[in-house]
Amino acid sequence: ENVETKIITELIRDNLQLVAHALRHGDVVAIPTETVYGLGANGLDTDAMDKIYAAKGRPSDNPLILHVPNVESIKPLVKEIPETAKTLIKAFWPGPLTITLPKSDLVPDRATGGLARVALRCPDHDVCRNILELAGVPIAAPSANISGRPSPTTAQSVYDDMNGRIPYIVDAGICTIGVESTVVEVRDDGVTILRPGGITKEMLEQVVDNVSYDPFLSSQNEAPKAPGMKYKHYAPNAPMRAFIGNSKDVAEAFNNVIREQESKRGAFLVSQETYELLKDSVHGEFHVYGHSGDAVALAHDFYKTLHHFNECDVDYILAEGVENTGLGVAVMNRMEKACAGHIIYL
Ligand code: AMP
Ligand code: MG
């Protein structure tokens, strides 16, 4: 069944009331956040959440993050809030940190994929928090893309995937961070990062002891603690490869591939410095994200650029990555998946 998808650009109270009402009554609405656009539905309503899985084609064992407008709102959703969780909430909410906590009976199994913990986040985005407040229920919201494709950071990218599938998209411009939230599990003696994201390990270490990554993130031999991490993700239409190194080495690696690809149409996601080395000799679709090594700039532009390269209908994509520190860990986790593992450290 095809619904007409309306993009709401005028963010006046009446319009936000309209989408909050739709959410409360079981519709799916795409909403902006500081990380990526989310596909929202009432997180206490199993039928509403079923519509999210249908619209995305999301595997049913991949649980949802519940979004709340303030700390108070999580109390009915959890059994307890350990001290470490309180510390994290105080330091990083509102913001791109998702915390899993033992769920109360109020939270349907549909939200958690049957897990005993529920994932919770308070977004640092005024329009989003307004909608959450007006809705008056926790809003389950995974990224607003078809499963497996790049996440959306603009309303247009949401529209490209969701047109005909959902009634409303709330357009608040491009997302400031550009990669998803960090998902953490709080243990008695520390914090485990299940998915790297907008809040870095270094930032967590400023406020709590014993921060470690889920072993799955480095070895992939074990099952991930966040079920979604095992799935293929973020794939652009064209095959993609990534290189990490200094600009001279990256430009040389690009040139080698470009020569092999002969007359095929390439797209290149690069730093300013690497662009300077390639621009006079290489033809193709370029996107320059910022200075070499700037993970914040790369995060901001990453998904937007993959969507743009899809629009341009290119034959292959080459990307210049950044080091695996700070926000670079989150970006390179996405880039590696977008490249299906074709990533080379020079
Ligand atoms: P997305 O909604 O696309 O941003 O993905 C949400 C991520 O959080 C996925 O990797 C999920 O598997 C993970 N997640 C959600 N809820 C839980 C939970 N209760 N326990 C562990 N991971 C979770
Ligand atoms: Mg997603």
mmCIF file of C-alpha atoms and ligand atoms in Angstrom:
data_model
loop_
_atom_site.group_PDB
_atom_site.id
_atom_site.type_symbol
_atom_site.label_atom_id
_atom_site.label_comp_id
_atom_site.label_asym_id
_atom_site.label_seq_id
_atom_site.Cartn_x
_atom_site.Cartn_y
_atom_site.Cartn_z
ATOM 1 C CA GLU A 1 0.000 0.000 0.000
ATOM 2 C CA ASN A 2 1.397 3.339 -1.084
ATOM 3 C CA VAL A 3 0.926 6.309 1.238
ATOM 4 C CA GLU A 4 1.676 9.860 0.194
ATOM 5 C CA THR A 5 4.861 11.001 1.953
ATOM 6 C CA LYS A 6 4.800 14.670 3.016
ATOM 7 C CA ILE A 7 8.006 16.504 3.912
ATOM 8 C CA ILE A 8 7.332 18.993 6.710
ATOM 9 C CA THR A 9 9.706 21.942 6.421
ATOM 10 C CA GLU A 10 7.859 24.548 8.456
ATOM 11 C CA LEU A 11 8.723 23.584 12.014
ATOM 12 C CA ILE A 12 5.899 25.461 13.716
ATOM 13 C CA ARG A 13 4.125 24.125 16.784
ATOM 14 C CA ASP A 14 0.988 23.106 14.863
ATOM 15 C CA ASN A 15 3.028 20.912 12.514
ATOM 16 C CA LEU A 16 5.002 19.327 15.336
ATOM 17 C CA GLN A 17 1.694 18.673 17.167
ATOM 18 C CA LEU A 18 0.451 16.949 14.029
ATOM 19 C CA VAL A 19 3.436 14.580 13.824
ATOM 20 C CA ALA A 20 3.417 13.981 17.596
ATOM 21 C CA HIS A 21 -0.247 13.027 17.328
ATOM 22 C CA ALA A 22 0.502 10.710 14.400
ATOM 23 C CA LEU A 23 3.325 9.070 16.394
ATOM 24 C CA ARG A 24 1.202 8.633 19.497
ATOM 25 C CA HIS A 25 -1.478 6.951 17.412
ATOM 26 C CA GLY A 26 0.713 4.354 15.747
ATOM 27 C CA ASP A 27 2.054 6.016 12.582
ATOM 28 C CA VAL A 28 5.700 5.970 11.527
ATOM 29 C CA VAL A 29 7.306 9.412 11.072
ATOM 30 C CA ALA A 30 10.884 10.275 10.077
ATOM 31 C CA ILE A 31 12.398 12.675 12.594
ATOM 32 C CA PRO A 32 15.667 14.643 12.685
ATOM 33 C CA THR A 33 18.313 14.066 15.378
ATOM 34 C CA GLU A 34 21.886 15.302 15.794
ATOM 35 C CA THR A 35 23.243 11.913 14.617
ATOM 36 C CA VAL A 36 21.158 10.718 11.619
ATOM 37 C CA TYR A 37 17.451 10.893 10.703
ATOM 38 C CA GLY A 38 15.373 8.340 12.615
ATOM 39 C CA LEU A 39 12.300 6.354 11.635
ATOM 40 C CA GLY A 40 10.110 6.987 14.680
ATOM 41 C CA ALA A 41 7.175 5.073 16.124
ATOM 42 C CA ASN A 42 5.519 4.693 19.523
ATOM 43 C CA GLY A 43 7.959 2.571 21.537
ATOM 44 C CA LEU A 44 5.170 1.191 23.746
ATOM 45 C CA ASP A 45 3.071 0.032 20.772
ATOM 46 C CA THR A 46 4.061 -3.286 19.196
ATOM 47 C CA ASP A 47 1.963 -2.736 16.047
ATOM 48 C CA ALA A 48 3.541 0.686 15.496
ATOM 49 C CA MET A 49 7.050 -0.794 15.829
ATOM 50 C CA ASP A 50 6.105 -3.584 13.398
ATOM 51 C CA LYS A 51 5.587 -0.812 10.835
ATOM 52 C CA ILE A 52 9.208 0.347 11.342
ATOM 53 C CA TYR A 53 10.526 -3.155 10.602
ATOM 54 C CA ALA A 54 8.274 -3.353 7.523
ATOM 55 C CA ALA A 55 9.250 0.093 6.175
ATOM 56 C CA LYS A 56 12.999 -0.620 6.597
ATOM 57 C CA GLY A 57 12.990 -4.323 5.822
ATOM 58 C CA ARG A 58 14.903 -4.628 9.115
ATOM 59 C CA PRO A 59 15.758 -8.098 10.507
ATOM 60 C CA SER A 60 13.366 -8.697 13.395
ATOM 61 C CA ASP A 61 16.094 -9.643 15.910
ATOM 62 C CA ASN A 62 17.686 -6.177 15.615
ATOM 63 C CA PRO A 63 16.326 -4.152 18.560
ATOM 64 C CA LEU A 64 15.355 -0.473 18.555
ATOM 65 C CA ILE A 65 16.606 2.504 20.539
ATOM 66 C CA LEU A 66 13.907 4.305 22.547
ATOM 67 C CA HIS A 67 14.247 8.097 22.440
ATOM 68 C CA VAL A 68 13.119 10.281 25.339
ATOM 69 C CA PRO A 69 12.933 14.071 25.834
ATOM 70 C CA ASN A 70 14.548 14.074 29.301
ATOM 71 C CA VAL A 71 16.068 11.867 32.004
ATOM 72 C CA GLU A 72 12.824 11.659 33.996
ATOM 73 C CA SER A 73 11.122 9.841 31.125
ATOM 74 C CA ILE A 74 13.312 6.734 31.406
ATOM 75 C CA LYS A 75 12.197 5.858 34.943
ATOM 76 C CA PRO A 76 9.054 3.894 33.973
ATOM 77 C CA LEU A 77 11.011 2.067 31.248
ATOM 78 C CA VAL A 78 13.762 0.508 33.404
ATOM 79 C CA LYS A 79 14.094 -1.664 36.505
ATOM 80 C CA GLU A 80 16.965 0.356 37.948
ATOM 81 C CA ILE A 81 19.520 3.001 37.035
ATOM 82 C CA PRO A 82 23.009 1.991 38.290
ATOM 83 C CA GLU A 83 25.353 4.735 39.525
ATOM 84 C CA THR A 84 27.605 4.406 36.465
ATOM 85 C CA ALA A 85 24.609 4.964 34.193
ATOM 86 C CA LYS A 86 23.664 8.049 36.201
ATOM 87 C CA THR A 87 27.197 9.398 35.745
ATOM 88 C CA LEU A 88 27.054 8.833 31.978
ATOM 89 C CA ILE A 89 23.609 10.405 31.701
ATOM 90 C CA LYS A 90 24.756 13.439 33.660
ATOM 91 C CA ALA A 91 27.812 13.869 31.458
ATOM 92 C CA PHE A 92 26.433 13.077 27.995
ATOM 93 C CA TRP A 93 22.656 13.593 27.838
ATOM 94 C CA PRO A 94 21.231 15.131 25.818
ATOM 95 C CA GLY A 95 23.648 13.716 23.257
ATOM 96 C CA PRO A 96 24.747 10.822 21.029
ATOM 97 C CA LEU A 97 25.074 8.197 23.783
ATOM 98 C CA THR A 98 22.697 5.218 23.965
ATOM 99 C CA ILE A 99 22.654 3.230 27.212
ATOM 100 C CA THR A 100 21.164 -0.251 27.586
ATOM 101 C CA LEU A 101 19.487 -0.921 30.945
ATOM 102 C CA PRO A 102 17.313 -3.756 32.348
ATOM 103 C CA LYS A 103 13.848 -3.099 30.914
ATOM 104 C CA SER A 104 10.620 -2.788 32.907
ATOM 105 C CA ASP A 105 7.470 -4.720 31.990
ATOM 106 C CA LEU A 106 6.105 -1.592 30.300
ATOM 107 C CA VAL A 107 8.580 -2.007 27.408
ATOM 108 C CA PRO A 108 7.299 -4.487 24.798
ATOM 109 C CA ASP A 109 9.600 -7.292 23.602
ATOM 110 C CA ARG A 110 9.255 -5.824 20.109
ATOM 111 C CA ALA A 111 11.442 -2.876 21.177
ATOM 112 C CA THR A 112 14.259 -5.075 22.485
ATOM 113 C CA GLY A 113 14.090 -8.054 20.153
ATOM 114 C CA GLY A 114 13.333 -10.144 23.225
ATOM 115 C CA LEU A 115 16.452 -8.971 25.121
ATOM 116 C CA ALA A 116 16.213 -8.178 28.830
ATOM 117 C CA ARG A 117 17.742 -4.728 28.303
ATOM 118 C CA VAL A 118 16.281 -1.709 26.550
ATOM 119 C CA ALA A 119 18.423 0.846 24.689
ATOM 120 C CA LEU A 120 17.728 4.475 25.674
ATOM 121 C CA ARG A 121 18.827 7.851 24.381
ATOM 122 C CA CYS A 122 17.979 11.527 24.845
ATOM 123 C CA PRO A 123 18.892 13.372 21.606
ATOM 124 C CA ASP A 124 20.613 16.759 21.550
ATOM 125 C CA HIS A 125 18.268 18.261 18.976
ATOM 126 C CA ASP A 126 15.602 20.842 19.837
ATOM 127 C CA VAL A 127 13.080 19.899 17.142
ATOM 128 C CA CYS A 128 13.445 16.234 18.013
ATOM 129 C CA ARG A 129 13.031 16.837 21.753
ATOM 130 C CA ASN A 130 9.971 19.024 21.067
ATOM 131 C CA ILE A 131 8.386 16.188 19.130
ATOM 132 C CA LEU A 132 9.266 13.679 21.863
ATOM 133 C CA GLU A 133 7.744 15.933 24.524
ATOM 134 C CA LEU A 134 4.563 16.491 22.539
ATOM 135 C CA ALA A 135 4.249 12.777 21.739
ATOM 136 C CA GLY A 136 4.395 11.927 25.444
ATOM 137 C CA VAL A 137 5.597 8.374 24.733
ATOM 138 C CA PRO A 138 9.116 6.998 24.158
ATOM 139 C CA ILE A 139 9.835 6.947 20.428
ATOM 140 C CA ALA A 140 11.577 3.907 18.951
ATOM 141 C CA ALA A 141 13.716 5.191 16.086
ATOM 142 C CA PRO A 142 16.334 3.326 14.039
ATOM 143 C CA SER A 143 18.039 5.118 11.169
ATOM 144 C CA ALA A 144 15.497 6.077 8.484
ATOM 145 C CA ASN A 145 17.040 4.089 5.609
ATOM 146 C CA ILE A 146 16.138 0.790 3.994
ATOM 147 C CA SER A 147 18.165 -1.858 5.859
ATOM 148 C CA GLY A 148 21.656 -2.317 4.435
ATOM 149 C CA ARG A 149 21.799 1.097 2.757
ATOM 150 C CA PRO A 150 23.600 4.240 3.970
ATOM 151 C CA SER A 151 21.895 6.083 6.837
ATOM 152 C CA PRO A 152 20.234 9.409 5.982
ATOM 153 C CA THR A 153 21.525 12.755 7.246
ATOM 154 C CA THR A 154 19.144 14.867 5.136
ATOM 155 C CA ALA A 155 15.362 14.775 4.626
ATOM 156 C CA GLN A 156 15.934 14.240 0.901
ATOM 157 C CA SER A 157 17.936 11.058 1.611
ATOM 158 C CA VAL A 158 15.093 9.830 3.822
ATOM 159 C CA TYR A 159 12.619 10.597 1.035
ATOM 160 C CA ASP A 160 14.665 8.642 -1.518
ATOM 161 C CA ASP A 161 14.314 5.462 0.615
ATOM 162 C CA MET A 162 10.957 6.031 2.343
ATOM 163 C CA ASN A 163 8.739 7.729 -0.272
ATOM 164 C CA GLY A 164 5.412 5.880 -0.326
ATOM 165 C CA ARG A 165 6.183 3.996 2.899
ATOM 166 C CA ILE A 166 5.550 6.601 5.632
ATOM 167 C CA PRO A 167 3.197 9.616 5.958
ATOM 168 C CA TYR A 168 5.621 12.320 7.214
ATOM 169 C CA ILE A 169 9.272 13.376 7.157
ATOM 170 C CA VAL A 170 10.211 16.283 9.449
ATOM 171 C CA ASP A 171 12.966 18.285 7.711
ATOM 172 C CA ALA A 172 15.318 20.158 10.052
ATOM 173 C CA GLY A 173 18.297 20.333 7.674
ATOM 174 C CA ILE A 174 21.480 18.266 7.725
ATOM 175 C CA CYS A 175 22.375 16.349 10.909
ATOM 176 C CA THR A 176 25.304 17.966 12.707
ATOM 177 C CA ILE A 177 27.221 14.826 13.757
ATOM 178 C CA GLY A 178 26.433 12.537 10.836
ATOM 179 C CA VAL A 179 27.121 9.106 12.380
ATOM 180 C CA GLU A 180 24.916 7.166 14.796
ATOM 181 C CA SER A 181 25.079 7.216 18.579
ATOM 182 C CA THR A 182 27.529 5.236 20.657
ATOM 183 C CA VAL A 183 25.761 2.236 22.226
ATOM 184 C CA VAL A 184 27.076 1.199 25.665
ATOM 185 C CA GLU A 185 26.259 -1.449 28.223
ATOM 186 C CA VAL A 186 26.960 -0.548 31.830
ATOM 187 C CA ARG A 187 28.648 -3.295 33.882
ATOM 188 C CA ASP A 188 29.265 -3.320 37.645
ATOM 189 C CA ASP A 189 32.944 -2.568 37.077
ATOM 190 C CA GLY A 190 32.824 -0.432 33.929
ATOM 191 C CA VAL A 191 31.354 0.259 30.523
ATOM 192 C CA THR A 192 31.370 -1.804 27.311
ATOM 193 C CA ILE A 193 31.054 -0.030 23.949
ATOM 194 C CA LEU A 194 28.808 -2.193 21.755
ATOM 195 C CA ARG A 195 28.790 0.218 18.820
ATOM 196 C CA PRO A 196 31.225 3.123 18.371
ATOM 197 C CA GLY A 197 29.522 6.448 17.658
ATOM 198 C CA GLY A 198 29.217 10.145 18.406
ATOM 199 C CA ILE A 199 30.590 9.877 21.971
ATOM 200 C CA THR A 200 34.161 8.571 21.784
ATOM 201 C CA LYS A 201 35.937 6.105 24.094
ATOM 202 C CA GLU A 202 38.228 8.961 25.145
ATOM 203 C CA MET A 203 35.191 11.041 26.169
ATOM 204 C CA LEU A 204 33.728 8.160 28.197
ATOM 205 C CA GLU A 205 37.077 7.651 29.925
ATOM 206 C CA GLN A 206 36.950 11.214 31.225
ATOM 207 C CA VAL A 207 34.018 10.295 33.481
ATOM 208 C CA VAL A 208 34.099 6.508 34.136
ATOM 209 C CA ASP A 209 36.748 3.812 34.713
ATOM 210 C CA ASN A 210 37.225 0.592 32.725
ATOM 211 C CA VAL A 211 35.858 1.469 29.292
ATOM 212 C CA SER A 212 36.337 -1.324 26.756
ATOM 213 C CA TYR A 213 35.055 -2.285 23.313
ATOM 214 C CA ASP A 214 32.863 -5.340 22.752
ATOM 215 C CA PRO A 215 35.457 -7.986 21.640
ATOM 216 C CA PHE A 216 33.332 -8.524 18.504
ATOM 217 C CA LEU A 217 34.440 -5.115 17.186
ATOM 218 C CA SER A 218 38.045 -6.240 16.768
ATOM 219 C CA SER A 219 37.863 -10.002 16.269
ATOM 220 C CA GLN A 220 34.384 -10.714 14.844
ATOM 221 C CA ASN A 221 34.807 -14.272 16.092
ATOM 222 C CA GLU A 222 32.269 -13.817 18.835
ATOM 223 C CA ALA A 223 28.636 -12.809 18.588
ATOM 224 C CA PRO A 224 28.172 -9.038 18.976
ATOM 225 C CA LYS A 225 26.305 -7.833 22.064
ATOM 226 C CA ALA A 226 24.385 -5.396 19.849
ATOM 227 C CA PRO A 227 22.549 -7.738 17.468
ATOM 228 C CA GLY A 228 22.517 -5.157 14.664
ATOM 229 C CA MET A 229 26.317 -5.103 14.411
ATOM 230 C CA LYS A 230 26.426 -8.454 12.614
ATOM 231 C CA TYR A 231 24.440 -7.243 9.598
ATOM 232 C CA LYS A 232 25.697 -5.807 6.329
ATOM 233 C CA HIS A 233 25.324 -2.040 6.448
ATOM 234 C CA TYR A 234 25.714 1.320 4.783
ATOM 235 C CA ALA A 235 26.383 -0.071 1.284
ATOM 236 C CA PRO A 236 26.372 2.482 -1.545
ATOM 237 C CA ASN A 237 25.186 1.290 -4.984
ATOM 238 C CA ALA A 238 28.696 1.196 -6.455
ATOM 239 C CA PRO A 239 31.527 -0.931 -5.027
ATOM 240 C CA MET A 240 33.730 1.083 -2.701
ATOM 241 C CA ARG A 241 37.317 0.853 -1.478
ATOM 242 C CA ALA A 242 39.051 2.924 1.192
ATOM 243 C CA PHE A 243 42.672 3.905 1.837
ATOM 244 C CA ILE A 244 44.238 5.397 4.938
ATOM 245 C CA GLY A 245 47.641 7.065 4.978
ATOM 246 C CA ASN A 246 49.351 10.348 4.148
ATOM 247 C CA SER A 247 47.957 12.274 1.179
ATOM 248 C CA LYS A 248 50.837 11.380 -1.144
ATOM 249 C CA ASP A 249 50.366 7.628 -0.567
ATOM 250 C CA VAL A 250 46.583 7.884 -0.793
ATOM 251 C CA ALA A 251 46.785 9.826 -4.086
ATOM 252 C CA GLU A 252 49.179 7.230 -5.498
ATOM 253 C CA ALA A 253 46.904 4.346 -4.435
ATOM 254 C CA PHE A 254 43.927 6.137 -6.011
ATOM 255 C CA ASN A 255 45.876 6.663 -9.251
ATOM 256 C CA ASN A 256 46.696 2.957 -9.450
ATOM 257 C CA VAL A 257 43.057 1.964 -9.098
ATOM 258 C CA ILE A 258 41.885 4.669 -11.501
ATOM 259 C CA ARG A 259 44.297 3.362 -14.143
ATOM 260 C CA GLU A 260 42.937 -0.191 -13.705
ATOM 261 C CA GLN A 261 39.356 1.024 -13.977
ATOM 262 C CA GLU A 262 40.093 2.671 -17.368
ATOM 263 C CA SER A 263 36.925 4.264 -18.758
ATOM 264 C CA LYS A 264 34.706 3.532 -15.756
ATOM 265 C CA ARG A 265 33.213 6.507 -13.881
ATOM 266 C CA GLY A 266 34.764 6.998 -10.456
ATOM 267 C CA ALA A 267 33.674 8.941 -7.394
ATOM 268 C CA PHE A 268 36.196 10.141 -4.837
ATOM 269 C CA LEU A 269 35.698 11.094 -1.191
ATOM 270 C CA VAL A 270 38.926 12.824 -0.179
ATOM 271 C CA SER A 271 40.628 15.378 2.051
ATOM 272 C CA GLN A 272 41.581 18.816 0.757
ATOM 273 C CA GLU A 273 45.267 17.813 0.646
ATOM 274 C CA THR A 274 44.657 14.678 -1.413
ATOM 275 C CA TYR A 275 42.295 16.569 -3.718
ATOM 276 C CA GLU A 276 45.106 19.019 -4.518
ATOM 277 C CA LEU A 277 47.271 16.082 -5.683
ATOM 278 C CA LEU A 278 44.546 14.544 -7.864
ATOM 279 C CA LYS A 279 42.465 17.383 -9.250
ATOM 280 C CA ASP A 280 44.570 18.203 -12.327
ATOM 281 C CA SER A 281 44.868 14.628 -13.600
ATOM 282 C CA VAL A 282 41.710 12.839 -12.469
ATOM 283 C CA HIS A 283 38.205 13.235 -13.858
ATOM 284 C CA GLY A 284 35.236 12.069 -11.868
ATOM 285 C CA GLU A 285 32.882 13.032 -9.087
ATOM 286 C CA PHE A 286 34.829 14.530 -6.162
ATOM 287 C CA HIS A 287 33.676 15.297 -2.656
ATOM 288 C CA VAL A 288 36.195 17.063 -0.406
ATOM 289 C CA TYR A 289 35.357 16.671 3.302
ATOM 290 C CA GLY A 290 37.970 18.823 4.991
ATOM 291 C CA HIS A 291 41.586 18.611 6.006
ATOM 292 C CA SER A 292 43.456 15.307 6.059
ATOM 293 C CA GLY A 293 42.631 13.353 9.245
ATOM 294 C CA ASP A 294 39.579 15.437 10.170
ATOM 295 C CA ALA A 295 37.246 12.737 11.511
ATOM 296 C CA VAL A 296 34.579 15.247 12.552
ATOM 297 C CA ALA A 297 34.322 16.644 9.020
ATOM 298 C CA LEU A 298 34.335 13.148 7.508
ATOM 299 C CA ALA A 299 31.571 11.999 9.889
ATOM 300 C CA HIS A 300 29.456 15.018 8.991
ATOM 301 C CA ASP A 301 29.776 14.427 5.225
ATOM 302 C CA PHE A 302 30.057 10.627 5.006
ATOM 303 C CA TYR A 303 26.463 9.391 4.507
ATOM 304 C CA LYS A 304 25.441 12.517 2.586
ATOM 305 C CA THR A 305 28.235 11.834 0.107
ATOM 306 C CA LEU A 306 27.336 8.156 -0.324
ATOM 307 C CA HIS A 307 23.760 9.222 -1.110
ATOM 308 C CA HIS A 308 25.107 11.799 -3.573
ATOM 309 C CA PHE A 309 27.296 9.188 -5.309
ATOM 310 C CA ASN A 310 24.200 6.970 -5.634
ATOM 311 C CA GLU A 311 22.430 9.879 -7.365
ATOM 312 C CA CYS A 312 25.387 10.337 -9.750
ATOM 313 C CA ASP A 313 25.207 6.690 -10.753
ATOM 314 C CA VAL A 314 28.975 6.138 -10.642
ATOM 315 C CA ASP A 315 30.708 2.792 -11.333
ATOM 316 C CA TYR A 316 33.078 2.722 -8.357
ATOM 317 C CA ILE A 317 33.948 4.743 -5.262
ATOM 318 C CA LEU A 318 37.325 5.437 -3.652
ATOM 319 C CA ALA A 319 37.452 6.979 -0.195
ATOM 320 C CA GLU A 320 40.198 8.379 1.992
ATOM 321 C CA GLY A 321 39.729 7.279 5.603
ATOM 322 C CA VAL A 322 41.102 8.589 8.881
ATOM 323 C CA GLU A 323 42.912 7.029 11.840
ATOM 324 C CA ASN A 324 41.081 4.823 14.319
ATOM 325 C CA THR A 325 41.026 7.273 17.228
ATOM 326 C CA GLY A 326 38.420 9.663 18.616
ATOM 327 C CA LEU A 327 35.429 9.989 16.314
ATOM 328 C CA GLY A 328 37.533 8.206 13.691
ATOM 329 C CA VAL A 329 36.612 4.872 15.322
ATOM 330 C CA ALA A 330 32.910 5.451 14.587
ATOM 331 C CA VAL A 331 33.491 6.727 11.046
ATOM 332 C CA MET A 332 35.885 3.923 10.106
ATOM 333 C CA ASN A 333 33.462 1.320 11.514
ATOM 334 C CA ARG A 334 30.867 2.656 9.019
ATOM 335 C CA MET A 335 33.381 3.052 6.185
ATOM 336 C CA GLU A 336 34.657 -0.505 6.571
ATOM 337 C CA LYS A 337 31.109 -1.844 6.273
ATOM 338 C CA ALA A 338 30.308 0.456 3.339
ATOM 339 C CA CYS A 339 33.411 -1.009 1.636
ATOM 340 C CA ALA A 340 32.490 -4.592 2.585
ATOM 341 C CA GLY A 341 35.925 -4.793 4.222
ATOM 342 C CA HIS A 342 37.944 -3.422 1.265
ATOM 343 C CA ILE A 343 40.023 -1.073 3.340
ATOM 344 C CA ILE A 344 43.789 -0.654 3.119
ATOM 345 C CA TYR A 345 46.139 0.998 5.621
ATOM 346 C CA LEU A 346 49.077 2.379 3.608
HETATM 347 P P1 AMP B 1 20.039 1.850 14.596
HETATM 348 O O1 AMP B 1 18.671 1.847 15.166
HETATM 349 O O2 AMP B 1 20.071 1.525 13.152
HETATM 350 O O3 AMP B 1 20.804 3.075 14.959
HETATM 351 O O4 AMP B 1 20.768 0.655 15.350
HETATM 352 C C1 AMP B 1 20.644 0.518 16.761
HETATM 353 C C2 AMP B 1 21.763 -0.353 17.294
HETATM 354 O O5 AMP B 1 21.596 -0.513 18.699
HETATM 355 C C3 AMP B 1 21.770 -1.732 16.671
HETATM 356 O O6 AMP B 1 23.104 -2.157 16.437
HETATM 357 C C4 AMP B 1 21.095 -2.555 17.750
HETATM 358 O O7 AMP B 1 21.465 -3.918 17.661
HETATM 359 C C5 AMP B 1 21.593 -1.891 19.025
HETATM 360 N N1 AMP B 1 20.685 -2.129 20.150
HETATM 361 C C6 AMP B 1 19.420 -1.678 20.288
HETATM 362 N N2 AMP B 1 18.872 -2.142 21.432
HETATM 363 C C7 AMP B 1 19.798 -2.910 22.033
HETATM 364 C C8 AMP B 1 19.842 -3.675 23.239
HETATM 365 N N3 AMP B 1 18.787 -3.753 24.047
HETATM 366 N N4 AMP B 1 20.991 -4.360 23.532
HETATM 367 C C9 AMP B 1 22.050 -4.293 22.717
HETATM 368 N N5 AMP B 1 22.069 -3.579 21.545
HETATM 369 C C10 AMP B 1 20.967 -2.910 21.210
HETATM 370 MG MG MG B 2 20.816 1.853 11.086
#
